[in-house]
Each structure stands twice: as C-alpha cells, then as structure tokens.
Short mmCIF file of C-alpha atoms and ligand atoms in Angstrom, two decimals:
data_model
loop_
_atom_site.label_atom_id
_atom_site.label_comp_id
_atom_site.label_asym_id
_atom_site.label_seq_id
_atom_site.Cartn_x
_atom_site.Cartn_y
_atom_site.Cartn_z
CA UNK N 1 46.85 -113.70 37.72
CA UNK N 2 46.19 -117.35 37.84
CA UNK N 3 44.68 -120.34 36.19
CA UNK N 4 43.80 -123.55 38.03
CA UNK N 5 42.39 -126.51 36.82
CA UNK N 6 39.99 -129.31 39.00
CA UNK N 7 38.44 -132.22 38.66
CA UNK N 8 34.73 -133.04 39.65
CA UNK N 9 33.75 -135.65 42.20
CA UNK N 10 31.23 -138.18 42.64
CA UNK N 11 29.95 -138.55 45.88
CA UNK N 12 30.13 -142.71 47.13
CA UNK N 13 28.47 -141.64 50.55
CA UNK N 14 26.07 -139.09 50.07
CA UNK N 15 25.78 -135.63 51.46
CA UNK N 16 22.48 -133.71 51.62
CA UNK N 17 21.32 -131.43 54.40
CA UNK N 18 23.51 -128.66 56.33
CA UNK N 19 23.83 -128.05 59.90
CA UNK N 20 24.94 -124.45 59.19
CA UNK N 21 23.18 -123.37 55.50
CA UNK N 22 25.80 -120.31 55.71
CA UNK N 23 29.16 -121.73 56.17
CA UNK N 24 27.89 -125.03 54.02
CA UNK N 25 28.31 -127.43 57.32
CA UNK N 26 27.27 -130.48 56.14
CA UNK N 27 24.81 -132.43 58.49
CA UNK N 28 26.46 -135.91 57.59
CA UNK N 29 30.34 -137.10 56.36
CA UNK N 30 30.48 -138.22 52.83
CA UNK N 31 32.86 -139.86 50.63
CA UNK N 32 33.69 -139.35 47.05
CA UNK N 33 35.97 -140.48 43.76
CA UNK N 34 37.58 -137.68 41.93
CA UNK N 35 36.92 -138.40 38.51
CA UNK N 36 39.60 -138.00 35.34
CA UNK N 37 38.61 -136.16 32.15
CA UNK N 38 35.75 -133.93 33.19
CA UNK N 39 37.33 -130.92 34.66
CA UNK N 40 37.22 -126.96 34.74
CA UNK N 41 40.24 -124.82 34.37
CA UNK N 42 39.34 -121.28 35.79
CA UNK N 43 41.56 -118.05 35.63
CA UNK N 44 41.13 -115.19 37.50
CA UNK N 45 43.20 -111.66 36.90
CA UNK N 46 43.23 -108.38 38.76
CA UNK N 47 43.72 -106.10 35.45
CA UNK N 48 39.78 -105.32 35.01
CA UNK N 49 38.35 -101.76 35.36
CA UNK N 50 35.03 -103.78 37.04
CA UNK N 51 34.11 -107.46 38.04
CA UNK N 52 33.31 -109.47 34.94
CA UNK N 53 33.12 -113.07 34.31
CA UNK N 54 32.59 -115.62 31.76
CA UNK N 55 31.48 -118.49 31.41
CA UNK N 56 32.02 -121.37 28.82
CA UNK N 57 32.40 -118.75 26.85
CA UNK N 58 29.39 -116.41 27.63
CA UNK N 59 28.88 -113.29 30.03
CA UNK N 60 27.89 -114.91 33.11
CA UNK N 61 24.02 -114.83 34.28
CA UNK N 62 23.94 -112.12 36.90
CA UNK N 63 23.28 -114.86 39.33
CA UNK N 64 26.23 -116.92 38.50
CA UNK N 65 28.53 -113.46 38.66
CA UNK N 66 27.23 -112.90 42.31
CA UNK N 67 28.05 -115.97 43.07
CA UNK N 68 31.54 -116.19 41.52
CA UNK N 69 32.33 -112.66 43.30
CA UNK N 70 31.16 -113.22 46.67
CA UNK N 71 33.67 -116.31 46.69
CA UNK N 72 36.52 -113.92 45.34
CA UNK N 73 35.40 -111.13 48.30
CA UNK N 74 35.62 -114.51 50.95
CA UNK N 75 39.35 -115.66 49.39
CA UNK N 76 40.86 -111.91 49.23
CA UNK N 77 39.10 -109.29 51.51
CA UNK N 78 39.47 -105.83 49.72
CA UNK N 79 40.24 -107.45 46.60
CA UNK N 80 40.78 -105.16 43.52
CA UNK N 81 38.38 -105.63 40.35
CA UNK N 82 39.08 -109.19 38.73
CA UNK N 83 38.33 -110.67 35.48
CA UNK N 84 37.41 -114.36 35.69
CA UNK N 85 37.31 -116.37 32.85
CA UNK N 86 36.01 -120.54 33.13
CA UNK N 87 35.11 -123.21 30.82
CA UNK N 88 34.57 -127.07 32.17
CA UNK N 89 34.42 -129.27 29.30
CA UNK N 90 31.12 -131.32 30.49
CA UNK N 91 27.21 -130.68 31.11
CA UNK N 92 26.65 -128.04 34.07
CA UNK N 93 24.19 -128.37 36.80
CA UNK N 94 22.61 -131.56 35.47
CA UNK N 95 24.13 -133.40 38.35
CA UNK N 96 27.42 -134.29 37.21
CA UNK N 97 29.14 -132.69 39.76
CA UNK N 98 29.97 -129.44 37.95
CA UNK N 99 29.85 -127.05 41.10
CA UNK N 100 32.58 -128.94 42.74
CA UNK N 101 35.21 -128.35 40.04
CA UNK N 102 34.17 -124.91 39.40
CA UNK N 103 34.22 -123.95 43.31
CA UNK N 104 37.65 -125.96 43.69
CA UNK N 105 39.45 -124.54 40.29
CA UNK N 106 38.25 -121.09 41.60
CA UNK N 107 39.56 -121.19 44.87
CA UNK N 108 42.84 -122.21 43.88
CA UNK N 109 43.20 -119.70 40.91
CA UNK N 110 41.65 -116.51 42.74
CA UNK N 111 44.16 -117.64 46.05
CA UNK N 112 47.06 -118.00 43.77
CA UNK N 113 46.21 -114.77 41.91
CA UNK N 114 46.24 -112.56 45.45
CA UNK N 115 49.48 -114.67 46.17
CA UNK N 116 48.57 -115.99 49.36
CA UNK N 117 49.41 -119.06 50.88
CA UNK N 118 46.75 -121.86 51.89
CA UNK N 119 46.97 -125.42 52.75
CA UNK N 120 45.12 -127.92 50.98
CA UNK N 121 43.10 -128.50 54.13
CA UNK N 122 42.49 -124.32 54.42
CA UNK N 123 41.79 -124.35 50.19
CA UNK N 124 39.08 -127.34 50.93
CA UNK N 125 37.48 -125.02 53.74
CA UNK N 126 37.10 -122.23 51.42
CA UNK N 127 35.75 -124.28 48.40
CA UNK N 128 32.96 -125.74 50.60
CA UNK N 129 31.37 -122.58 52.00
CA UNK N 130 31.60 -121.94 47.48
CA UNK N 131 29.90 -125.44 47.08
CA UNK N 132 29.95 -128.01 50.40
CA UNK N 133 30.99 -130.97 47.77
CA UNK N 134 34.06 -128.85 46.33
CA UNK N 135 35.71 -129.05 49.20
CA UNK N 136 36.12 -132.91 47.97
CA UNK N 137 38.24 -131.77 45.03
CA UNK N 138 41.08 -130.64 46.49
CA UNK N 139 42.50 -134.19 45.86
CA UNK N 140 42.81 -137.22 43.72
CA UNK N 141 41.98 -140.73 44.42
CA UNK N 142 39.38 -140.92 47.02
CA UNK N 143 38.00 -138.31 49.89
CA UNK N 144 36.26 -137.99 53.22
CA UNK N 145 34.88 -134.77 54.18
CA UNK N 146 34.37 -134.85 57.81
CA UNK N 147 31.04 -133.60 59.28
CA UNK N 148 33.07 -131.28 61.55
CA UNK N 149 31.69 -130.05 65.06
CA UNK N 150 33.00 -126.62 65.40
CA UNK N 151 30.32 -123.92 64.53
CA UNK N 152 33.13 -121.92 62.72
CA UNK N 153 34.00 -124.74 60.69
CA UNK N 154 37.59 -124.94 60.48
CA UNK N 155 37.63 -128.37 61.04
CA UNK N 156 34.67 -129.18 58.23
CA UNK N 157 37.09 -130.51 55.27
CA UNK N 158 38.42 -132.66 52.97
CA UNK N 159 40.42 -135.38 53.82
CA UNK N 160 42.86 -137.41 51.52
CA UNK N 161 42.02 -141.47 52.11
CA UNK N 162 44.35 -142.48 48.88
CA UNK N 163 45.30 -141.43 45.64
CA UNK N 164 44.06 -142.15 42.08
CA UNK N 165 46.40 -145.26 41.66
CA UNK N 166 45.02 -147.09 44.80
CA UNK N 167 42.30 -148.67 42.99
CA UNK N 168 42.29 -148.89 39.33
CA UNK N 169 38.12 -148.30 39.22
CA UNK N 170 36.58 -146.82 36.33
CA UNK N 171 33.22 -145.03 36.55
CA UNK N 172 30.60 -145.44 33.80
CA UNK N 173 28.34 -142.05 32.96
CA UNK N 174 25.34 -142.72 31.35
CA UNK N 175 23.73 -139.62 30.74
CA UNK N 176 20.34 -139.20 30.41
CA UNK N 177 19.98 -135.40 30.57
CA UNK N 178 22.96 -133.04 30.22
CA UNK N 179 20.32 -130.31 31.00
CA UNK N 180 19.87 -128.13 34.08
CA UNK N 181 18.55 -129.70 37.06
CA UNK N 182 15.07 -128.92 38.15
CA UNK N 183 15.90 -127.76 42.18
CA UNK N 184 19.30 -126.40 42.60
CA UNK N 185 20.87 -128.29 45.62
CA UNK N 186 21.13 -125.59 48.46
CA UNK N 187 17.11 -125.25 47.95
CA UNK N 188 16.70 -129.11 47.32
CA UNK N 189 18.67 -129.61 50.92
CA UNK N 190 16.77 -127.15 52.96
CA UNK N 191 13.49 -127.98 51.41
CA UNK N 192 14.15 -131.66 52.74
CA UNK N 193 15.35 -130.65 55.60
CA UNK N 194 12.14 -129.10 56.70
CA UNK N 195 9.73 -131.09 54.68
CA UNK N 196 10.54 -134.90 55.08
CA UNK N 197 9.93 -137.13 57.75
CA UNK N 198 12.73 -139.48 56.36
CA UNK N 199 15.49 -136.61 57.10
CA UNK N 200 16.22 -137.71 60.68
CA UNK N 201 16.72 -141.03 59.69
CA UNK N 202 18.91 -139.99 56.93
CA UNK N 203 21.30 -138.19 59.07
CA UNK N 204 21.05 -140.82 61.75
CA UNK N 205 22.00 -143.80 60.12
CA UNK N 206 24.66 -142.18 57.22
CA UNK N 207 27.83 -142.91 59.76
CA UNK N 208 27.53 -146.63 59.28
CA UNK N 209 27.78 -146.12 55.37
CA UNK N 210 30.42 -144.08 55.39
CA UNK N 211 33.15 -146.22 58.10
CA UNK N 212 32.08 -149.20 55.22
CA UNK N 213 32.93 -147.50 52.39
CA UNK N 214 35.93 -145.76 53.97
CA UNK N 215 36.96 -149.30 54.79
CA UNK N 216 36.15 -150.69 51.50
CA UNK N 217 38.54 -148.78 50.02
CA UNK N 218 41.03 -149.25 51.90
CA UNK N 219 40.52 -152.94 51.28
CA UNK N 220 39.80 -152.98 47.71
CA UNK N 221 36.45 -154.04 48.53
CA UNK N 222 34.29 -153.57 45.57
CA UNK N 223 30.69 -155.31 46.71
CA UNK N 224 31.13 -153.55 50.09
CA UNK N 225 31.82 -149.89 48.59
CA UNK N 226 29.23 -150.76 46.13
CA UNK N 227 26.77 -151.68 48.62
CA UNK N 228 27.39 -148.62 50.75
CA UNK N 229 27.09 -146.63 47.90
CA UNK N 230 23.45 -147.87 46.51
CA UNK N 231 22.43 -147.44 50.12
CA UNK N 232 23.50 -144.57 50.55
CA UNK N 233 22.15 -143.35 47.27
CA UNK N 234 19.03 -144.41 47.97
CA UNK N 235 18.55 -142.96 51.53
CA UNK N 236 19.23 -139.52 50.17
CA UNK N 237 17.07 -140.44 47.37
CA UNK N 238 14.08 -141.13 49.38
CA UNK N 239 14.55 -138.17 51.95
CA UNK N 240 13.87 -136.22 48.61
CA UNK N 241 11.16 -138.03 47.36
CA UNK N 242 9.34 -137.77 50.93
CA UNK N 243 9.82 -134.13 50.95
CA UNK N 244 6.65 -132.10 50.60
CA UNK N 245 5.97 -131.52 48.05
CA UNK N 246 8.50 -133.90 46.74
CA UNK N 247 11.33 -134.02 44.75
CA UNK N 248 12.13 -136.79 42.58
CA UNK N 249 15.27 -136.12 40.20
CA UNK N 250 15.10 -139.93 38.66
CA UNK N 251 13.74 -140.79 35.57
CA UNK N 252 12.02 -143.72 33.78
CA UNK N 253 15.30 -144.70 32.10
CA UNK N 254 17.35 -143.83 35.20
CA UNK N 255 15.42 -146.98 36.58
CA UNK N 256 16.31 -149.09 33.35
CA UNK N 257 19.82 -148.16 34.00
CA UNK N 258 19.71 -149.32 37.07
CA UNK N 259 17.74 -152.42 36.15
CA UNK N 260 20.24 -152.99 33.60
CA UNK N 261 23.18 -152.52 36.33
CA UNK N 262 21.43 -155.21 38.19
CA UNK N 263 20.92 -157.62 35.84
CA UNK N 264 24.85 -157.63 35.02
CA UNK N 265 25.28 -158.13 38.62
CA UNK N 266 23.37 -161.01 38.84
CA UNK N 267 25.55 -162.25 35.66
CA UNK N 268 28.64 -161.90 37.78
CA UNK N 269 29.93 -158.58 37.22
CA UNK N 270 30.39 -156.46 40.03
CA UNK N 271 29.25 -152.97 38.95
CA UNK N 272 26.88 -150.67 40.97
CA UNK N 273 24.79 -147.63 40.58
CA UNK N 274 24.74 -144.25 41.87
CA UNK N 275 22.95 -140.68 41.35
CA UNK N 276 22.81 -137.28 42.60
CA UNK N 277 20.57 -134.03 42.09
CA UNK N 278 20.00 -134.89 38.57
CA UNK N 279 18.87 -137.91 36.26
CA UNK N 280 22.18 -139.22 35.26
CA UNK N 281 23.90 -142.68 36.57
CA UNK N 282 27.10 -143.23 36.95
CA UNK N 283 28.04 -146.78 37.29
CA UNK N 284 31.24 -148.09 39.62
CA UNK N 285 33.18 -151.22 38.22
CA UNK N 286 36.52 -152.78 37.74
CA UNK N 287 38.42 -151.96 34.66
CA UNK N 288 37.98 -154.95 32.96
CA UNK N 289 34.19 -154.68 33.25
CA UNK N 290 33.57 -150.88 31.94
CA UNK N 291 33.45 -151.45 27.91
CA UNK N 292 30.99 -154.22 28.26
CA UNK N 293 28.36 -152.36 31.12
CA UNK N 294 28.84 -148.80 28.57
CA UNK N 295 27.63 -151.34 25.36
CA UNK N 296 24.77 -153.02 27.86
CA UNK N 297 23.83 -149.08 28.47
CA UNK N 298 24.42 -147.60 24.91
CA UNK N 299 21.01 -149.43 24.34
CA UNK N 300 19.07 -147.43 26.37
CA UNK N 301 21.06 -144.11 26.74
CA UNK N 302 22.22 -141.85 23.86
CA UNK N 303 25.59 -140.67 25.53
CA UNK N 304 27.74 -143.12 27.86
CA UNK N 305 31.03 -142.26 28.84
CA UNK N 306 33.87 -144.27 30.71
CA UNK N 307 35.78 -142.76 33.00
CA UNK N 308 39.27 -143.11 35.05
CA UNK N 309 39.63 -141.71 38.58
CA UNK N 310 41.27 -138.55 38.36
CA UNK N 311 43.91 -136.53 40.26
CA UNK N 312 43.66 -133.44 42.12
CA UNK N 313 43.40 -129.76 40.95
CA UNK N 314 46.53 -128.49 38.95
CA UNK N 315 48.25 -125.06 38.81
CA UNK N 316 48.66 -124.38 35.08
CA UNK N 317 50.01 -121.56 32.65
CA UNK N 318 47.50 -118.59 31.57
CA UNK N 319 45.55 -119.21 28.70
CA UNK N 320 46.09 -116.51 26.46
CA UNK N 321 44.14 -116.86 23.62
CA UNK N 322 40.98 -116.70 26.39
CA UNK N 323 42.73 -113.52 27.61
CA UNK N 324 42.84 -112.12 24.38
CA UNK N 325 39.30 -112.94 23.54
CA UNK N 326 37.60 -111.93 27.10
CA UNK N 327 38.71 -107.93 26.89
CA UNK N 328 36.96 -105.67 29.40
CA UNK N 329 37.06 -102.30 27.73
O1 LIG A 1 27.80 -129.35 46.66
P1 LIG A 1 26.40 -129.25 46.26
O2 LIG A 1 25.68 -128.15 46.94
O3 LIG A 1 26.26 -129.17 44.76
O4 LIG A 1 25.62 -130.60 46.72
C1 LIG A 1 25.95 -131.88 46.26
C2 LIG A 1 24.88 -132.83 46.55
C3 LIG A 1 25.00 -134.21 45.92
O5 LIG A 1 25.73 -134.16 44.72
C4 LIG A 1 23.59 -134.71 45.60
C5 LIG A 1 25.63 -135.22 46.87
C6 LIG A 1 27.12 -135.09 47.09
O6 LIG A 1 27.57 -135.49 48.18
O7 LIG A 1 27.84 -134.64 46.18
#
C-alpha cells in the first residue's frame, strides 16, 4: 500500500495535439508552473477481493474506474486486485489542471504500492501515457516536457528547469466555472488535429515560444514569459476555435478577465493571462502584485484564488480514516 500526493500544473507553453494518440506523444514541447495548494493525494492497496475505486468520496463512474485501472495494469503487469481511494481538494475537469495531479499522485502511489523502483524521469513517462500534461508534475518549480522523437517514447518526459524558490511568482485563479468541461481534451486534440487549418501552424511555430519562455525563466524575465505565454495561449486557442465544427472553451467574462488583466498592464503592473480546456484564467504576476489583480477580478468573478508555486509530488503516510471508510466487502 501507498499514498502519494501531487500537485497540478499550469501549462506556460501550451500543449495540444499528439503525434502518437496511444502513448500520449505530444506533437509540440511545453512548459509549465507547478502550482502550491491545489493537489490530490491518491492511495492505492492490494487487499481488495476486486478493483474498486473512489473518488472524492464517491464510487467512481465506470469510465473513470477504466481509466484508473488500465494505468494500474501499465505500472504493475499482473497486478493483484487494488483498492484506490483519491480526493483533490479543487474543481475537476473544468480546466484547472486536475488530470495532471491525479495521473502523477497515481503513478507514484500504485509504483510505490508494487514496490518497484522508478526514476523520476521513468515515473514522468508513465504519468503521461495516464494524462500527457502529468508527466509535468513530477516536479516543483518549473518544467519542460520535451516533444521526444523516439516512437516508443522513452525519451518523451519531464524535465526539471528549477525549483519552486527560483522565482517567487504567484498565480491568480479566477474561476469562472468549476464545472466539467464541455470536450474532454484527448477528443478536443484529435478533433483539431483533423479539423483545423490553423493546426500546422500551431505545431510549426510553438518551438520559438517555448526556447523564450524556457529562457525567461531562467532570467527572471517576467514580460518575456508573459508574452510567450499569451501567445502561446492564444495559438492553441485559435487552432480550437478553427476546428470544425469549433470549439471555443472561453467565455464572455473570460474576455473581461482578460480585459481587466490588460488594463492593469497598461497601469504598470506586469501580470498576464492564460487558459486551457476550460473557461477559467489564471493570471501570472509578481508577489507584490497578486492581492491587488485578485480585488480588480473579485468584481467580475465570484471565486478568485492566489496561488504560490508548488513543489513536487510527496510520499506520505496512509490515511486511515479513508481506509476505514472505503471497505470492499
Ligand atoms: O493532459 P491533458 O490531456 O489534460 O491535456 C492538457 C491540455 C492543456 O491543459 C489545454 C494544455 C497543457 O499543456 O496543459
């Protein structure tokens, strides 16, 4: 038995398409932030007469359970019957990033649990083919996952570029719906992929953002990771949109978030915006900045939370009182 706990992560530079839709090879590099407070703590144990999962407290949907055992079957061939028990503490599938700490928090509990030994590099590998960002949450700070060439994909994984205290960022979440997105990703991707005459493009020019923002980190560059960032946003963004028929995850106030992000930009604070399969923004900004750009958004959006970056996935004791509630019989 094991419990593991992991962080989500916001992609800076985007990912969206795969070169290989079974192993989860990603068509383009990316680079994300791991983020603090949102996280998922997973345990999985090998003392269940059949496979049976929860969670956030609920049986799993049947298609949440397939998906939860077919990683197992990938991390421990011939496994025996597990119980899996997970609870993250923030909306699901609205966008926020919620399959990349549940695929990474997983992967470490159910390889810890069978006892066997990975790398970080060899855990990131597994978590992508779970969810292709996951594989970003095998660390802190802030992570590349390279493209990769090899068709077998061994060498399609995170990458550590620096930890949490390299850049004391915050990230601002304003969310606008904490309810299920309308396209699940996978089918979002693919659906681009074949639909929009934008994808090329996308793919083509998506090196450029991420050597910028690799180096604007490095350099403690906010306007050039911030720039990067809304670029590369907005490229994925409009590979979607041009899809056929489209798909358009923003909403009316998403804009007015945005406009609002802008408009304290042009006021001379450096904060930019940034969204993924859902309508929620999440805002990048110096420390000093993050109370004031929450208040600017707490007039348009309900729920606004600040964030620190976080660290990566932790190892941490069985929770027993879950045990003792989640009883196969
Ligand atoms: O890992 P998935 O399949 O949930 O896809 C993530 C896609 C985006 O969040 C939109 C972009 C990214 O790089 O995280």
């Amino acid at each position: 038995m094991a419990t593991a706990i992991a962080h989500p992560n916001i992609a800076l530079v985007k990912y969206w398409g795969k070169r290989d839709v079974d192993l989860n090879l990603p068509s383009t590099s990316s680079i994300s932030v791991t983020l603090d407070s949102f996280q998922t703590q997973t345990t999985v144990r090998w003392d269940s007469p059949r496979d049976v999962a929860w969670v956030d407290g609920k049986p799993a949907t049947p298609a949440d359970a397939k998906k939860i055992f077919k990683h197992l079957d990938l991390i421990t061939p011939g496994r025996p019957t597990a119980r899996v028990i997970t609870k993250s503490n923030f909306p699901v599938a609205a966008g926020l990033a919620s399959s990349s700490s549940a695929f990474a928090a997983l992967t470490i509990a159910a390889a810890d649990a069978a006892g066997e030994r990975f790398s970080p590099e060899e855990l990131s590998c597994l978590a992508r083919q779970g969810s292709g960002s996951a594989c970003r949450s095998l660390w802190g700070g802030f992570v590349e996952w390279r493209r990769g060439l090899l068709n077998d994909g061994s060498d399609s994984h995170g990458l550590h570029l620096a930890p949490r205290d390299h850049w004391d960022l915050r990230i601002v979440v304003a969310i606008i719906d904490g309810g299920q997105k309308k396209m699940p990703s996978t089918k979002g991707m693919i659906h681009t992929m074949e639909t929009s005459p934008m994808y090329q493009a996308w793919t083509l020019s998506s090196d450029r953002d991420v050597s910028e923002a690799r180096h604007a980190i490095m350099e403690r560059d906010l306007e050039s990771l911030g720039q990067a960032m809304e670029r590369s946003t907005l490229k994925m963004h409009a590979t979607m949109m041009t899809a056929d028929p489209p798909i358009r995850y923003w909403k009316s106030t998403s804009v007015w978030a945005m406009d609002a992000v802008e408009d304290l930009r042009r006021q001379g604070i450096s904060a930019w915006w940034t969204m993924d399969a859902g309508p929620n923004v999440k805002i990048l900004c110096e420390a000093e900045h993050a109370e004031h750009i929450a208040q600017r958004l707490r007039v348009l959006v309900d729920e606004v939370l600040v964030l620190k970056i976080g660290e990566g996935p932790q190892r941490v004791p069985d929770d027993e009182e879950a045990l003792a509630r989640f009883v196969v019989r």
